Tab-separated table of C-alpha atoms in Angstrom:
chain	number	residue	atom	x	y	z
P	1	MET	CA	112.259	95.966	83.643
P	2	THR	CA	112.886	99.269	81.867
P	3	SER	CA	111.759	101.317	84.877
P	4	LEU	CA	114.363	99.531	87.020
P	5	ASN	CA	117.126	100.472	84.562
P	6	ASN	CA	116.021	104.098	84.635
P	7	ARG	CA	116.097	104.136	88.438
P	8	THR	CA	119.661	102.830	88.592
P	9	LYS	CA	120.683	105.471	86.077
P	10	MET	CA	119.058	108.211	88.160
P	11	ASN	CA	120.677	107.123	91.419
P	12	LYS	CA	124.222	107.073	90.023
P	13	THR	CA	126.414	109.752	91.583
P	14	LYS	CA	128.430	112.059	89.360
P	15	THR	CA	132.114	111.131	89.033
P	16	ARG	CA	134.114	113.640	91.084
P	17	VAL	CA	137.314	114.122	89.123
P	18	GLY	CA	140.549	115.556	90.469
P	19	ARG	CA	140.097	114.361	94.070
P	20	GLY	CA	143.319	112.423	94.696
P	21	ILE	CA	144.976	109.158	93.676
P	22	GLY	CA	142.591	106.904	95.596
P	23	SER	CA	139.554	107.981	93.575
P	24	GLY	CA	141.039	106.596	90.357
P	25	LYS	CA	140.272	109.913	88.698
P	26	GLY	CA	142.953	112.071	90.286
P	27	LYS	CA	145.902	114.062	88.933
P	28	THR	CA	145.000	114.381	85.213
P	29	SER	CA	141.324	113.573	85.911
P	30	GLY	CA	141.006	110.979	83.149
P	31	ARG	CA	142.134	113.403	80.448
P	32	GLY	CA	145.435	111.693	79.654
P	33	VAL	CA	148.649	113.691	79.467
P	34	LYS	CA	149.196	117.076	77.763
P	35	GLY	CA	147.780	117.941	74.360
P	36	GLN	CA	144.862	120.037	73.248
P	37	LYS	CA	142.163	117.793	74.695
P	38	SER	CA	143.665	117.838	78.172
P	39	ARG	CA	143.182	121.608	78.417
P	40	SER	CA	140.015	123.250	79.617
P	41	GLY	CA	137.687	125.154	77.287
P	42	VAL	CA	138.774	123.299	74.154
P	43	ALA	CA	136.370	121.484	71.874
P	44	ILE	CA	137.415	120.314	68.449
P	45	LYS	CA	134.207	121.122	66.615
P	46	SER	CA	133.254	119.015	63.613
P	47	PHE	CA	136.566	117.139	63.780
P	48	GLU	CA	135.946	113.493	63.062
P	49	GLY	CA	139.369	112.016	63.740
P	50	GLY	CA	140.719	112.555	60.239
P	51	GLN	CA	137.624	111.074	58.618
P	52	MET	CA	136.162	113.375	55.991
P	53	PRO	CA	133.769	115.557	58.003
P	54	LEU	CA	130.058	115.532	57.289
P	55	TYR	CA	129.938	119.139	56.064
P	56	ARG	CA	132.553	118.250	53.426
P	57	ARG	CA	130.997	114.891	52.480
P	58	LEU	CA	127.666	116.448	51.547
P	59	PRO	CA	127.392	118.086	48.120
P	60	LYS	CA	126.971	121.812	47.721
P	61	ARG	CA	123.516	122.738	46.550
P	62	GLY	CA	121.878	125.773	45.069
P	63	PHE	CA	123.060	129.175	44.038
P	64	ASN	CA	122.438	132.589	45.565
P	65	ALA	CA	122.427	135.312	42.957
P	66	ILE	CA	123.969	138.599	44.134
P	67	ASN	CA	121.698	140.829	42.055
P	68	LYS	CA	118.455	138.926	42.731
P	69	LEU	CA	115.358	141.134	42.910
P	70	ASN	CA	112.946	140.467	45.743
P	71	ILE	CA	109.555	140.274	44.047
P	72	ALA	CA	106.482	140.293	46.276
P	73	ILE	CA	103.808	137.975	44.863
P	74	LEU	CA	100.145	138.650	45.511
P	75	ASN	CA	97.265	136.492	44.258
P	76	LEU	CA	93.813	137.864	43.514
P	77	ASP	CA	92.173	135.674	46.181
P	78	LYS	CA	94.626	137.096	48.760
P	79	ILE	CA	93.674	140.650	47.728
P	80	GLN	CA	89.982	139.682	48.044
P	81	SER	CA	90.574	138.296	51.552
P	82	TYR	CA	92.288	141.576	52.552
P	83	ILE	CA	89.287	143.512	51.214
P	84	THR	CA	86.808	141.341	53.159
P	85	LYS	CA	88.895	141.714	56.327
P	86	LYS	CA	88.803	145.499	55.743
P	87	ASN	CA	92.616	145.691	55.566
P	88	ILE	CA	92.388	147.299	52.123
P	89	ASN	CA	89.884	149.956	51.082
P	90	THR	CA	88.500	149.435	47.555
P	91	ASN	CA	88.612	153.196	46.882
P	92	ASP	CA	92.392	153.293	47.416
P	93	VAL	CA	94.838	152.641	44.618
P	94	LEU	CA	96.635	149.440	45.536
P	95	ASN	CA	100.415	149.745	45.131
P	96	SER	CA	103.558	148.360	46.741
P	97	GLU	CA	104.022	151.410	49.028
P	98	LEU	CA	100.527	150.988	50.507
P	99	LEU	CA	101.009	147.229	50.967
P	100	LYS	CA	104.374	147.796	52.685
P	101	LYS	CA	102.814	150.420	54.962
P	102	LEU	CA	100.033	147.989	55.928
P	103	LYS	CA	102.695	145.236	56.355
P	104	LEU	CA	100.942	142.938	53.885
P	105	ILE	CA	104.144	142.417	51.864
P	106	ASN	CA	107.791	142.355	52.926
P	107	LYS	CA	109.427	145.777	53.261
P	108	ASN	CA	112.541	144.507	51.434
P	109	SER	CA	110.646	143.586	48.265
P	110	LYS	CA	111.611	145.706	45.266
P	111	LYS	CA	108.792	144.807	42.882
P	112	LEU	CA	105.147	143.721	43.091
P	113	LYS	CA	103.666	140.984	40.933
P	114	ILE	CA	99.933	140.240	40.736
P	115	LEU	CA	98.952	136.659	39.921
P	116	GLY	CA	95.513	135.435	38.853
P	117	SER	CA	94.919	132.570	41.278
P	118	GLY	CA	91.437	132.633	42.841
P	119	GLU	CA	88.531	134.994	42.252
P	120	ILE	CA	88.066	138.680	43.043
P	121	LYS	CA	84.591	140.169	43.521
P	122	ASP	CA	85.212	143.837	44.355
P	123	LYS	CA	86.554	146.153	41.705
P	124	ILE	CA	89.889	147.707	42.614
P	125	ASN	CA	92.593	149.752	40.915
P	126	ILE	CA	96.109	148.334	41.151
P	127	ILE	CA	99.509	149.728	40.226
P	128	ALA	CA	102.102	146.939	39.988
P	129	ASP	CA	105.409	146.178	38.316
P	130	LEU	CA	104.340	142.836	36.870
P	131	ALA	CA	101.074	140.959	36.332
P	132	SER	CA	99.985	137.685	34.799
P	133	LYS	CA	97.605	137.631	31.826
P	134	SER	CA	94.913	135.813	33.834
P	135	ALA	CA	95.083	138.446	36.596
P	136	VAL	CA	94.678	141.294	34.092
P	137	LYS	CA	91.744	139.497	32.421
P	138	LYS	CA	89.949	138.813	35.723
P	139	LEU	CA	90.418	142.388	36.963
P	140	GLU	CA	89.137	143.915	33.723
P	141	LYS	CA	86.145	141.518	33.747
P	142	ILE	CA	84.880	142.890	37.081
P	143	GLY	CA	85.567	146.507	36.084
P	144	GLY	CA	88.821	147.043	37.940
P	145	SER	CA	92.057	148.192	36.366
P	146	ILE	CA	95.724	147.265	36.601
P	147	GLN	CA	98.428	149.689	35.596
P	148	LEU	CA	101.912	148.336	35.004
P	149	LYS	CA	104.992	150.427	35.782
P	150	LYS	CA	107.578	150.599	33.060
């Protein structure tokens, strides 16, 4: 039954407007008389007939701080995966400039924060702006070092 309905829909010809009185869609082509909606190229976007529009019914949410710092966050397990993939050399000093150059963190980030999630096996020297206590403890345990910028 549904396939029959689809076929009738497909075989319907498009209404040819503006083709004389006899067509029933001549002269104003079913647009009524005058006014904004009778003109071509006009769409009243998000106008809901005087009803309060959706974008005004919904509450505002959130807050975007103007002076927000973009802080790149890097976990120890992520650093370890970069080392195993040979993206980072363990002899290099790991800092935000190197990570930006290798495109491992966003170029717009202002600061680098090291977090202690996961394990790290290779010892590495890191220079960062911020670090969690667990990250510092884990790095010092394997013989690596983390230097915090002031």
